[in-house]
Short mmCIF file of C-alpha atoms in Angstrom, two decimals:
data_model
loop_
_atom_site.label_atom_id
_atom_site.label_comp_id
_atom_site.label_asym_id
_atom_site.label_seq_id
_atom_site.Cartn_x
_atom_site.Cartn_y
_atom_site.Cartn_z
CA UNK A 21 -22.48 -15.94 10.69
CA UNK A 22 -21.59 -17.61 7.36
CA UNK A 23 -19.05 -16.43 4.80
CA UNK A 24 -21.55 -14.59 2.65
CA UNK A 25 -22.89 -12.51 5.47
CA UNK A 26 -19.41 -11.68 6.59
CA UNK A 27 -18.73 -10.43 3.03
CA UNK A 28 -21.91 -8.19 3.20
CA UNK A 29 -20.73 -6.88 6.50
CA UNK A 30 -17.27 -6.09 4.85
CA UNK A 31 -19.01 -4.29 2.08
CA UNK A 32 -21.20 -2.35 4.51
CA UNK A 33 -18.20 -1.23 6.56
CA UNK A 34 -16.32 0.08 3.43
CA UNK A 35 -19.37 1.93 2.45
CA UNK A 36 -19.61 3.38 5.94
CA UNK A 37 -15.88 4.28 5.96
CA UNK A 38 -16.59 6.26 2.75
CA UNK A 39 -19.57 8.13 4.25
CA UNK A 40 -17.79 8.68 7.49
CA UNK A 41 -14.68 10.06 6.03
CA UNK A 42 -16.77 12.54 4.04
CA UNK A 43 -18.69 13.62 6.90
CA UNK A 44 -15.58 14.05 8.99
CA UNK A 45 -14.00 16.36 6.38
CA UNK A 46 -17.17 18.32 6.09
CA UNK A 47 -17.50 19.11 9.73
CA UNK A 48 -13.90 19.21 10.36
CA UNK A 49 -13.50 16.21 12.75
CA UNK A 50 -10.46 13.97 12.71
CA UNK A 51 -11.40 10.78 10.87
CA UNK A 52 -10.67 8.24 13.70
CA UNK A 53 -13.34 10.16 15.83
CA UNK A 54 -16.05 9.75 13.23
CA UNK A 55 -14.93 6.13 12.41
CA UNK A 56 -14.98 4.92 15.96
CA UNK A 57 -18.33 6.65 16.56
CA UNK A 58 -19.77 5.16 13.45
CA UNK A 59 -18.53 1.73 14.18
CA UNK A 60 -20.00 1.89 17.64
CA UNK A 61 -23.38 2.92 16.41
CA UNK A 62 -23.32 0.34 13.78
CA UNK A 63 -22.52 -2.27 16.26
CA UNK A 64 -25.81 -1.65 18.22
CA UNK A 65 -28.04 -1.47 15.14
CA UNK A 66 -30.66 -4.37 15.62
CA UNK A 67 -29.69 -7.26 13.57
CA UNK A 68 -26.01 -6.64 13.20
CA UNK A 69 -24.11 -9.52 14.72
CA UNK A 70 -21.75 -9.15 17.46
CA UNK A 71 -18.20 -8.57 16.15
CA UNK A 72 -15.64 -10.76 17.69
CA UNK A 73 -11.97 -9.76 16.74
CA UNK A 74 -9.14 -12.32 16.95
CA UNK A 75 -6.41 -10.14 18.44
CA UNK A 76 -3.57 -12.22 16.88
CA UNK A 77 -5.19 -11.69 13.49
CA UNK A 78 -5.49 -8.01 14.07
CA UNK A 79 -1.88 -7.61 14.82
CA UNK A 80 -0.75 -9.81 11.93
CA UNK A 81 -3.18 -8.35 9.33
CA UNK A 82 -3.08 -4.68 10.13
CA UNK A 83 0.29 -3.70 11.82
CA UNK A 84 2.92 -4.87 9.67
CA UNK A 85 1.70 -2.74 6.56
CA UNK A 86 1.14 0.25 8.61
CA UNK A 87 4.64 0.04 10.12
CA UNK A 88 6.18 -0.59 6.61
CA UNK A 89 4.43 2.63 5.38
CA UNK A 90 5.85 4.69 8.21
CA UNK A 91 9.29 3.20 7.77
CA UNK A 92 9.18 3.65 4.06
CA UNK A 93 8.27 7.46 4.23
CA UNK A 94 10.33 8.54 7.36
CA UNK A 95 13.31 10.62 6.83
CA UNK A 96 16.17 8.32 7.75
CA UNK A 97 18.71 11.01 8.25
CA UNK A 98 16.49 12.68 10.74
CA UNK A 99 15.74 9.33 12.43
CA UNK A 100 19.42 8.94 13.09
CA UNK A 101 19.81 12.53 14.19
CA UNK A 102 17.22 12.17 16.84
CA UNK A 103 17.73 8.59 17.77
CA UNK A 104 18.26 9.55 21.50
CA UNK A 105 15.07 11.46 21.75
CA UNK A 106 13.08 8.68 19.99
CA UNK A 107 14.39 6.14 22.15
CA UNK A 108 13.46 8.21 25.19
CA UNK A 109 9.94 8.13 23.81
CA UNK A 110 9.62 4.65 22.27
CA UNK A 111 11.35 2.87 25.27
CA UNK A 112 11.67 5.17 28.35
CA UNK A 113 8.21 6.74 28.10
CA UNK A 114 6.42 3.36 27.56
CA UNK A 115 8.53 1.79 30.48
CA UNK A 116 7.79 4.74 32.72
CA UNK A 117 4.03 4.83 31.89
CA UNK A 118 3.76 1.13 32.36
CA UNK A 119 5.34 1.34 35.87
CA UNK A 120 3.01 4.36 36.89
CA UNK A 121 -0.12 2.89 35.65
CA UNK A 122 0.83 -0.61 37.42
CA UNK A 123 1.33 1.26 40.78
CA UNK A 124 -1.85 3.16 40.69
CA UNK A 125 -3.80 0.10 39.55
CA UNK A 126 -2.34 -1.85 42.41
CA UNK A 127 -3.54 1.00 44.82
CA UNK A 128 -7.02 0.78 43.29
CA UNK A 129 -7.27 -3.03 43.41
CA UNK A 130 -4.89 -4.30 46.07
CA UNK A 131 -6.07 -7.90 45.38
CA UNK A 132 -4.62 -7.91 41.84
CA UNK A 133 -1.18 -9.44 41.47
CA UNK A 134 1.49 -7.11 40.29
CA UNK A 135 1.80 -9.05 37.05
CA UNK A 136 -1.84 -8.07 36.15
CA UNK A 137 -1.20 -4.52 36.96
CA UNK A 138 2.07 -4.59 34.81
CA UNK A 139 -0.18 -6.16 32.14
CA UNK A 140 -2.68 -3.35 32.17
CA UNK A 141 0.14 -0.72 32.15
CA UNK A 142 1.68 -2.41 29.02
CA UNK A 143 -1.50 -2.40 27.20
CA UNK A 144 -2.30 1.28 27.59
CA UNK A 145 1.29 2.62 27.51
CA UNK A 146 2.26 2.70 23.95
CA UNK A 147 0.62 5.51 21.67
CA UNK A 148 -0.69 4.15 18.50
CA UNK A 149 0.91 4.61 15.00
CA UNK A 150 -2.31 4.51 13.23
CA UNK A 151 -3.91 7.32 15.57
CA UNK A 152 -0.81 9.51 15.28
CA UNK A 153 -0.59 9.12 11.44
CA UNK A 154 -4.36 10.04 11.15
CA UNK A 155 -4.03 13.21 13.19
CA UNK A 156 -0.57 14.33 12.06
CA UNK A 157 -1.89 14.41 8.38
CA UNK A 158 -4.17 17.22 9.36
CA UNK A 159 -1.66 19.39 11.18
CA UNK A 160 1.77 21.18 10.48
CA UNK A 161 4.43 20.49 13.02
CA UNK A 162 8.12 21.54 13.05
CA UNK A 163 10.40 18.82 11.62
CA UNK A 164 11.86 17.91 15.03
CA UNK A 165 8.55 17.15 16.57
CA UNK A 166 7.26 15.32 13.61
CA UNK A 167 10.20 12.97 13.41
CA UNK A 168 10.10 12.36 17.20
CA UNK A 169 6.48 11.31 16.91
CA UNK A 170 6.93 9.27 13.69
CA UNK A 171 9.91 7.48 15.24
CA UNK A 172 8.06 6.92 18.51
CA UNK A 173 5.17 5.23 16.77
CA UNK A 174 7.58 3.10 14.71
CA UNK A 175 9.28 1.46 17.68
CA UNK A 176 7.17 1.72 20.88
CA UNK A 177 4.80 -1.04 19.93
CA UNK A 178 7.72 -3.42 20.27
CA UNK A 179 8.34 -2.20 23.92
CA UNK A 180 4.60 -2.54 24.82
CA UNK A 181 4.33 -5.98 23.25
CA UNK A 182 7.36 -7.45 25.16
CA UNK A 183 6.26 -5.99 28.45
CA UNK A 184 2.79 -7.19 27.88
CA UNK A 185 3.78 -10.84 27.01
CA UNK A 186 6.19 -11.02 29.88
CA UNK A 187 3.56 -9.68 32.32
CA UNK A 188 0.88 -12.16 31.16
CA UNK A 189 3.38 -15.00 31.37
CA UNK A 190 4.26 -14.09 34.89
CA UNK A 191 0.57 -13.77 35.91
CA UNK A 192 -0.38 -17.09 34.47
CA UNK A 193 2.59 -18.69 36.15
CA UNK A 194 1.66 -17.00 39.45
CA UNK A 195 4.95 -15.28 39.60
CA UNK A 196 5.98 -11.66 40.07
CA UNK A 197 6.87 -9.08 37.40
CA UNK A 198 10.54 -8.14 36.98
CA UNK A 199 11.29 -5.01 34.96
CA UNK A 200 14.99 -6.00 34.78
CA UNK A 201 14.14 -9.44 33.32
CA UNK A 202 11.71 -7.76 30.75
CA UNK A 203 14.39 -5.23 29.66
CA UNK A 204 16.81 -7.96 29.02
CA UNK A 205 14.05 -9.88 27.06
CA UNK A 206 13.46 -6.81 25.10
CA UNK A 207 16.95 -6.34 24.09
CA UNK A 208 17.32 -9.80 23.04
CA UNK A 209 14.05 -9.71 20.90
CA UNK A 210 14.94 -6.23 19.33
CA UNK A 211 18.37 -7.51 18.26
CA UNK A 212 16.99 -10.67 16.85
CA UNK A 213 14.10 -8.75 15.08
CA UNK A 214 16.71 -6.39 13.46
CA UNK A 215 18.61 -9.20 12.19
CA UNK A 216 15.72 -10.78 10.61
CA UNK A 217 14.70 -7.40 9.04
CA UNK A 218 18.29 -6.93 7.73
CA UNK A 219 18.14 -10.32 6.08
CA UNK A 220 14.63 -9.85 4.59
CA UNK A 221 15.34 -6.29 3.23
CA UNK A 222 18.72 -7.43 1.80
CA UNK A 223 17.17 -10.46 -0.04
CA UNK A 224 14.37 -8.07 -1.40
CA UNK A 225 17.02 -5.71 -2.68
CA UNK A 226 18.91 -8.46 -4.48
CA UNK A 227 15.78 -10.20 -6.01
CA UNK A 228 13.24 -7.48 -6.74
CA UNK A 229 15.12 -6.04 -9.83
CA UNK A 230 15.34 -9.57 -11.29
CA UNK A 231 11.51 -9.93 -11.47
CA UNK A 232 11.36 -7.53 -14.37
CA UNK A 233 7.56 -7.13 -14.53
CA UNK A 234 6.46 -4.10 -12.50
CA UNK A 235 3.32 -5.83 -11.19
CA UNK A 236 5.41 -8.48 -9.97
CA UNK A 237 7.68 -5.96 -8.23
CA UNK A 238 4.61 -4.25 -6.63
CA UNK A 239 3.11 -7.56 -5.41
CA UNK A 240 6.43 -8.63 -3.84
CA UNK A 241 6.99 -5.34 -2.26
CA UNK A 242 3.35 -5.34 -0.89
CA UNK A 243 4.06 -8.71 0.76
CA UNK A 244 7.42 -7.54 2.17
CA UNK A 245 5.97 -6.29 5.55
CA UNK A 246 4.16 -9.68 6.32
CA UNK A 247 6.99 -11.73 5.30
CA UNK A 248 9.32 -9.82 7.70
CA UNK A 249 6.75 -9.80 10.55
CA UNK A 250 5.76 -13.50 10.27
CA UNK A 251 9.35 -14.71 9.89
CA UNK A 252 10.48 -12.76 13.05
CA UNK A 253 7.50 -14.05 15.13
CA UNK A 254 8.19 -17.67 14.06
CA UNK A 255 11.67 -17.17 15.18
CA UNK A 256 10.37 -15.79 18.47
CA UNK A 257 11.96 -12.39 18.09
CA UNK A 258 10.28 -8.99 17.49
CA UNK A 259 8.30 -8.82 14.43
CA UNK A 260 7.69 -4.97 14.91
CA UNK A 261 11.51 -4.38 14.85
CA UNK A 262 11.98 -6.79 11.97
CA UNK A 263 9.25 -5.06 9.86
CA UNK A 264 10.58 -1.52 10.67
CA UNK A 265 14.11 -2.68 9.81
CA UNK A 266 13.09 -4.23 6.51
CA UNK A 267 11.11 -1.02 5.63
CA UNK A 268 14.04 1.22 6.22
CA UNK A 269 16.36 -0.93 4.02
CA UNK A 270 13.70 -1.32 1.31
CA UNK A 271 12.90 2.46 1.23
CA UNK A 272 16.75 3.30 1.12
CA UNK A 273 17.18 1.17 -2.00
CA UNK A 274 13.87 1.76 -3.71
CA UNK A 275 15.18 4.72 -5.65
CA UNK A 276 17.73 2.45 -7.29
CA UNK A 277 16.07 -0.88 -7.73
CA UNK A 278 12.56 0.07 -8.78
CA UNK A 279 11.79 1.65 -12.23
CA UNK A 280 9.99 5.03 -12.19
CA UNK A 281 6.61 3.47 -13.43
CA UNK A 282 6.70 0.87 -10.66
CA UNK A 283 7.26 3.47 -7.89
CA UNK A 284 4.21 5.48 -9.16
CA UNK A 285 1.99 2.72 -9.61
CA UNK A 286 3.23 1.02 -6.46
CA UNK A 287 2.68 4.21 -4.53
CA UNK A 288 -0.97 4.76 -5.66
CA UNK A 289 -1.80 1.10 -4.76
CA UNK A 290 -0.09 1.31 -1.47
CA UNK A 291 -1.81 4.62 -0.47
CA UNK A 292 -5.28 3.26 -1.27
CA UNK A 293 -4.65 0.05 0.76
CA UNK A 294 -3.18 1.80 3.81
CA UNK A 295 -6.18 4.26 3.79
CA UNK A 296 -8.48 1.35 3.87
CA UNK A 297 -6.52 -0.59 6.58
CA UNK A 298 -6.36 2.51 8.78
CA UNK A 299 -10.05 3.16 8.37
CA UNK A 300 -11.00 -0.52 8.99
CA UNK A 301 -9.12 -0.41 12.30
CA UNK A 302 -11.08 2.39 13.71
CA UNK A 303 -14.35 0.85 12.50
CA UNK A 304 -13.49 -2.43 14.09
CA UNK A 305 -12.64 -0.65 17.34
CA UNK A 306 -16.16 0.72 17.33
CA UNK A 307 -17.70 -2.46 16.17
CA UNK A 308 -16.17 -4.53 19.05
CA UNK A 309 -17.44 -2.23 21.71
CA UNK A 310 -20.81 -4.06 21.95
CA UNK A 311 -19.17 -7.40 22.80
CA UNK A 312 -16.88 -5.87 25.35
CA UNK A 313 -19.81 -4.23 27.11
CA UNK A 314 -21.90 -7.26 27.06
CA UNK A 315 -18.90 -9.40 28.48
CA UNK A 316 -18.81 -6.88 31.38
CA UNK A 317 -22.45 -7.00 32.24
CA UNK A 318 -24.01 -4.12 30.22
CA UNK A 319 -23.57 -0.24 30.45
CA UNK A 320 -25.01 -0.10 33.97
CA UNK A 321 -22.46 -2.43 35.49
CA UNK A 322 -19.71 -0.86 33.62
CA UNK A 323 -20.47 2.61 34.94
CA UNK A 324 -21.27 1.50 38.32
CA UNK A 325 -18.29 -0.76 39.13
CA UNK A 326 -15.62 0.55 36.73
CA UNK A 327 -16.42 4.06 35.77
CA UNK A 328 -14.41 5.87 38.39
CA UNK A 329 -11.34 3.65 38.30
CA UNK A 330 -11.20 3.90 34.55
CA UNK A 331 -11.26 7.70 34.55
CA UNK A 332 -8.70 7.80 37.28
CA UNK A 333 -6.38 5.60 35.24
CA UNK A 334 -6.98 7.62 32.08
CA UNK A 335 -6.01 10.81 33.98
CA UNK A 336 -3.00 9.01 35.41
CA UNK A 337 -1.95 7.66 31.95
CA UNK A 338 -2.17 11.29 30.33
CA UNK A 339 -0.29 12.80 33.19
CA UNK A 340 2.49 10.24 33.22
CA UNK A 341 3.41 11.04 29.62
CA UNK A 342 3.58 14.77 30.53
CA UNK A 343 5.69 13.98 33.48
CA UNK A 344 8.17 12.00 31.43
CA UNK A 345 8.20 14.64 28.66
CA UNK A 346 8.97 17.51 30.83
CA UNK A 347 11.39 15.54 33.13
CA UNK A 348 13.33 14.45 29.94
CA UNK A 349 13.31 18.06 28.54
CA UNK A 350 14.52 19.47 31.77
CA UNK A 351 17.52 16.81 32.01
CA UNK A 352 18.42 17.68 28.33
CA UNK A 353 18.47 21.41 29.26
CA UNK A 354 20.67 20.68 32.24
CA UNK A 355 23.02 18.47 30.27
CA UNK A 356 23.31 21.15 27.65
CA UNK A 357 24.21 23.89 30.10
CA UNK A 358 26.97 21.62 31.56
CA UNK A 359 28.27 20.77 28.15
CA UNK A 360 27.51 17.12 28.43
CA UNK A 361 25.33 17.08 25.33
CA UNK A 362 24.80 19.32 22.07
CA UNK A 363 21.11 18.55 22.12
CA UNK A 364 18.90 21.57 22.76
CA UNK A 365 15.67 21.21 24.96
CA UNK A 366 12.42 21.38 22.97
CA UNK A 367 10.80 23.98 25.38
CA UNK A 368 7.55 24.13 27.47
CA UNK A 369 5.21 24.63 24.38
CA UNK A 370 6.73 21.93 22.13
CA UNK A 371 6.99 19.38 25.04
CA UNK A 372 3.27 20.08 25.64
CA UNK A 373 2.32 19.39 22.24
CA UNK A 374 4.36 16.16 22.30
CA UNK A 375 2.63 15.09 25.50
CA UNK A 376 -0.71 15.90 24.23
CA UNK A 377 -0.06 13.66 21.02
CA UNK A 378 -0.30 10.38 23.11
CA UNK A 379 -3.31 8.81 21.27
CA UNK A 380 -3.99 5.19 21.77
CA UNK A 381 -5.56 2.74 19.22
CA UNK A 382 -5.19 -0.56 17.63
CA UNK A 383 -2.40 -2.03 19.51
CA UNK A 384 -4.01 -1.25 22.94
CA UNK A 385 -7.20 -2.88 21.61
CA UNK A 386 -5.51 -5.99 20.31
CA UNK A 387 -3.36 -6.68 23.40
CA UNK A 388 -6.48 -6.20 25.66
CA UNK A 389 -8.48 -8.70 23.68
CA UNK A 390 -5.45 -11.16 23.81
CA UNK A 391 -5.72 -11.29 27.64
CA UNK A 392 -6.44 -14.96 28.40
CA UNK A 393 -9.62 -16.14 29.95
CA UNK A 394 -9.24 -16.41 33.68
CA UNK A 395 -6.40 -13.73 33.89
CA UNK A 396 -6.85 -11.60 36.97
CA UNK A 397 -8.97 -8.47 36.20
CA UNK A 398 -9.53 -9.33 32.47
CA UNK A 399 -13.00 -7.70 32.30
CA UNK A 400 -11.73 -4.51 33.72
CA UNK A 401 -8.71 -4.55 31.40
CA UNK A 402 -11.02 -4.75 28.38
CA UNK A 403 -13.19 -1.92 29.54
CA UNK A 404 -10.07 0.10 30.45
CA UNK A 405 -8.61 -0.45 26.96
CA UNK A 406 -11.74 1.13 25.50
CA UNK A 407 -11.92 3.92 27.80
CA UNK A 408 -8.28 4.88 27.01
CA UNK A 409 -8.79 4.54 23.21
CA UNK A 410 -12.09 6.53 23.21
CA UNK A 411 -10.73 9.14 25.86
CA UNK A 412 -7.63 9.84 23.94
CA UNK A 413 -9.14 9.91 20.55
CA UNK A 414 -12.07 11.96 21.61
CA UNK A 415 -10.29 14.42 23.93
CA UNK A 416 -6.84 14.60 22.49
CA UNK A 417 -7.22 13.83 18.86
CA UNK A 418 -10.00 16.49 18.39
CA UNK A 419 -8.05 19.21 20.22
CA UNK A 420 -4.41 18.45 19.08
CA UNK A 421 -4.76 20.85 16.29
CA UNK A 422 -5.87 23.59 18.54
CA UNK A 423 -3.07 22.85 20.93
CA UNK A 424 -0.56 23.04 18.25
CA UNK A 425 -1.94 26.62 17.06
CA UNK A 426 -1.80 27.66 20.67
CA UNK A 427 1.97 26.66 20.87
CA UNK A 428 2.81 28.76 17.92
CA UNK A 429 5.70 26.53 17.11
CA UNK A 430 8.29 27.77 14.67
CA UNK A 431 10.31 25.72 12.44
CA UNK A 432 13.95 25.24 13.53
CA UNK A 433 16.50 26.99 11.22
CA UNK A 434 17.70 24.80 8.46
CA UNK A 435 21.36 23.81 8.57
CA UNK A 436 23.43 25.98 6.37
CA UNK A 437 25.12 23.14 4.72
CA UNK A 438 21.88 21.92 3.49
CA UNK A 439 21.09 22.18 -0.28
CA UNK A 440 17.73 23.63 -0.97
CA UNK A 441 15.23 22.01 -3.36
CA UNK A 442 15.87 24.73 -6.12
CA UNK A 443 19.66 24.35 -5.66
CA UNK A 444 19.31 20.54 -6.20
CA UNK A 445 17.23 21.16 -9.28
CA UNK A 446 19.86 23.42 -10.57
CA UNK A 447 22.62 20.90 -10.08
CA UNK A 448 20.46 18.12 -11.74
CA UNK A 449 19.87 20.41 -14.74
CA UNK A 450 23.52 21.22 -15.15
CA UNK A 451 24.29 17.44 -15.21
CA UNK A 452 21.51 16.90 -17.77
CA UNK A 453 22.89 19.54 -20.00
CA UNK A 454 26.24 18.03 -19.81
CA UNK A 455 24.82 14.75 -21.06
CA UNK A 456 22.74 16.34 -23.81
CA UNK A 457 25.65 18.33 -25.08
CA UNK A 458 27.73 15.07 -25.28
CA UNK A 459 25.11 13.33 -27.22
CA UNK A 460 23.95 16.28 -29.44
CA UNK A 461 26.80 15.77 -31.84
CA UNK A 462 27.59 12.84 -34.16
CA UNK A 463 31.04 11.16 -34.43
CA UNK A 464 32.21 13.86 -37.01
CA UNK A 465 31.14 16.72 -34.72
CA UNK A 466 28.09 17.70 -36.55
CA UNK A 467 24.82 18.90 -34.43
CA UNK A 468 22.21 16.46 -34.91
CA UNK A 469 19.84 17.48 -32.17
CA UNK A 470 19.78 21.26 -32.20
CA UNK A 471 16.33 21.73 -30.62
CA UNK A 472 16.98 19.23 -27.82
CA UNK A 473 20.14 21.00 -26.94
CA UNK A 474 18.43 24.41 -27.08
CA UNK A 475 15.67 23.08 -24.78
CA UNK A 476 18.13 21.74 -22.12
CA UNK A 477 20.19 24.85 -22.18
CA UNK A 478 17.15 27.13 -21.62
CA UNK A 479 15.88 24.75 -18.84
CA UNK A 480 19.31 24.84 -17.05
CA UNK A 481 19.42 28.57 -17.54
CA UNK A 482 15.75 29.02 -16.18
CA UNK A 483 16.40 26.66 -13.09
CA UNK A 484 19.69 28.32 -12.28
CA UNK A 485 18.12 31.81 -12.25
CA UNK A 486 15.28 30.65 -10.22
CA UNK A 487 17.58 29.06 -7.55
CA UNK A 488 19.28 32.50 -7.21
CA UNK A 489 16.10 34.58 -6.93
CA UNK A 490 13.09 32.26 -6.05
CA UNK A 491 11.21 35.13 -4.64
CA UNK A 492 11.13 36.90 -7.95
CA UNK A 493 10.53 33.94 -10.20
CA UNK A 494 8.03 32.09 -8.12
CA UNK A 495 4.80 34.03 -9.32
CA UNK A 496 6.10 33.77 -12.90
CA UNK A 497 6.44 30.02 -12.50
CA UNK A 498 2.93 29.72 -10.97
CA UNK A 499 1.30 31.62 -13.75
CA UNK A 500 3.36 29.44 -16.15
CA UNK A 501 2.18 26.29 -15.03
CA UNK A 502 -1.39 27.49 -14.50
CA UNK A 503 -1.31 28.05 -18.41
CA UNK A 504 -0.02 24.58 -18.87
CA UNK A 505 -2.75 23.05 -16.67
CA UNK A 506 -5.44 24.97 -18.41
CA UNK A 507 -4.07 23.70 -21.92
CA UNK A 508 -4.08 20.25 -20.59
CA UNK A 509 -7.68 20.54 -19.57
CA UNK A 510 -8.73 21.83 -23.07
CA UNK A 511 -6.84 19.05 -24.75
CA UNK A 512 -8.57 16.57 -22.44
CA UNK A 513 -11.93 18.02 -23.47
CA UNK A 514 -11.08 17.60 -27.07
CA UNK A 515 -9.84 13.98 -26.63
CA UNK A 516 -13.08 13.19 -25.03
CA UNK A 517 -15.05 14.79 -27.83
CA UNK A 518 -13.10 12.82 -30.49
CA UNK A 519 -13.83 9.54 -28.56
CA UNK A 520 -17.54 10.26 -28.03
CA UNK A 521 -18.01 11.17 -31.81
CA UNK A 522 -16.29 7.89 -32.80
CA UNK A 523 -13.35 9.64 -34.53
CA UNK A 524 -10.78 7.73 -32.38
CA UNK A 525 -11.05 4.29 -30.68
CA UNK A 526 -10.63 3.20 -27.05
CA UNK A 527 -6.91 2.27 -27.35
CA UNK A 528 -6.04 5.69 -28.81
CA UNK A 529 -8.11 7.35 -25.89
CA UNK A 530 -6.25 5.43 -23.29
CA UNK A 531 -2.82 6.11 -24.75
CA UNK A 532 -3.33 9.82 -25.20
CA UNK A 533 -5.06 10.10 -21.78
CA UNK A 534 -2.06 8.47 -20.06
CA UNK A 535 0.19 11.08 -21.80
CA UNK A 536 -2.01 14.01 -20.42
CA UNK A 537 -2.20 12.56 -17.00
CA UNK A 538 1.61 12.28 -16.74
CA UNK A 539 2.01 15.91 -18.19
CA UNK A 540 -0.69 17.13 -15.68
CA UNK A 541 1.01 15.39 -12.68
CA UNK A 542 4.45 16.77 -13.76
CA UNK A 543 2.94 20.46 -14.03
CA UNK A 544 1.25 20.02 -10.57
CA UNK A 545 4.39 18.81 -8.97
CA UNK A 546 6.48 21.60 -10.53
CA UNK A 547 4.02 24.25 -9.49
CA UNK A 548 4.05 22.85 -5.82
#
């Protein structure tokens, strides 16, 4: 397939993404389900070439920006607070699932070496960051569960990648698989990746503000994830950990090193890019199904020789996550009763939701496709990877929202020392008023900005009153900003009329439209 046809296929895929996302929202399906199904259907259309995915390219192209996006938006304070729970999921659950799947695989295929069984376990063990994000955007979870799932998806890929590479190396060398050696290797790669991430993040903080131009800042920040990942991989340490560490550092300092306009424009650009990347991943999963089935001998051969073992391992995979979740929660409860820890258990309903959220995706696919030719059980590993992805997406992603509603999870009480949003706004308004009062008078003590001073006094008074009685003022504020939004809409209509009638030129249109857009966004944010 030449480069022009590849470009045409890419355009067709983007158009399909738009249509499938629209249909998914219309019928209430999770977008990953519609995208995988659409990609699979497109793959079998006559004339469409077989899509062959380079697994290394998939990991390098798609994984770093998605990890960076998750690290950029995650609540760092909550991440530190729940570090033990996140480590239990990102490391403990992946290790446990790998071991369980490896044991069951060896029972199903006694002729397989243990290294091949461990490789399959490492491929299917880590839940996918992309799949989790795509589902969590549609549901409301208590803060603790959301941070556990987001933290798990940030770090579990590193565990799975290390275990997989160690198992493949052992399998090709004809040796056995050692969990102890893999754990030591993981620690080394994780520490090395964190060091690379610290260096890259620190350099970005020092240099980005010196660029001056906001477009250069956005471009430099957009490349940050790939720079961290590629540097770490070239140093033979964890690119995943390096990217996450860089993202956490950049996110922490972005509020001080990036101007407001850069943050706004950069966020819009980044959100669209991440949307297309996530959607493209699920489309590629569906498109690559045809090649996998052809290599395995067709649908008939797959169902006859691999159907039952694949379903057994899928059930074992889901069950292993539940066993780890409930076992960990019971252990936390026992330690809390003995006074060993201050952590409280999640409870059966929350643990069930956490167990059901183990959806697999791009990492599982990329690792399966990267299994070398001649590796024991390679055909079954490829088929099993698709069974796991399709099974967890179709079964768990489509029902997770109902499971959450069934669980009736309540948000944990907020720490009493926590400052509410309205209280923070009141504190900001008081500081603003002090600044305006200082600058409102000239050197001789004459008031030179009376209207500005009056405006900020009224603002501080209103916000202070709202912070004390939000339930009383909330309807008034909503009505207030509804009027503002309606006034903006009429002003926009008049602006368009003036332009269409030739009374103002294009430059005036764009300048005044930008002002209205900023005013509208401010009103929408304040109303929310």
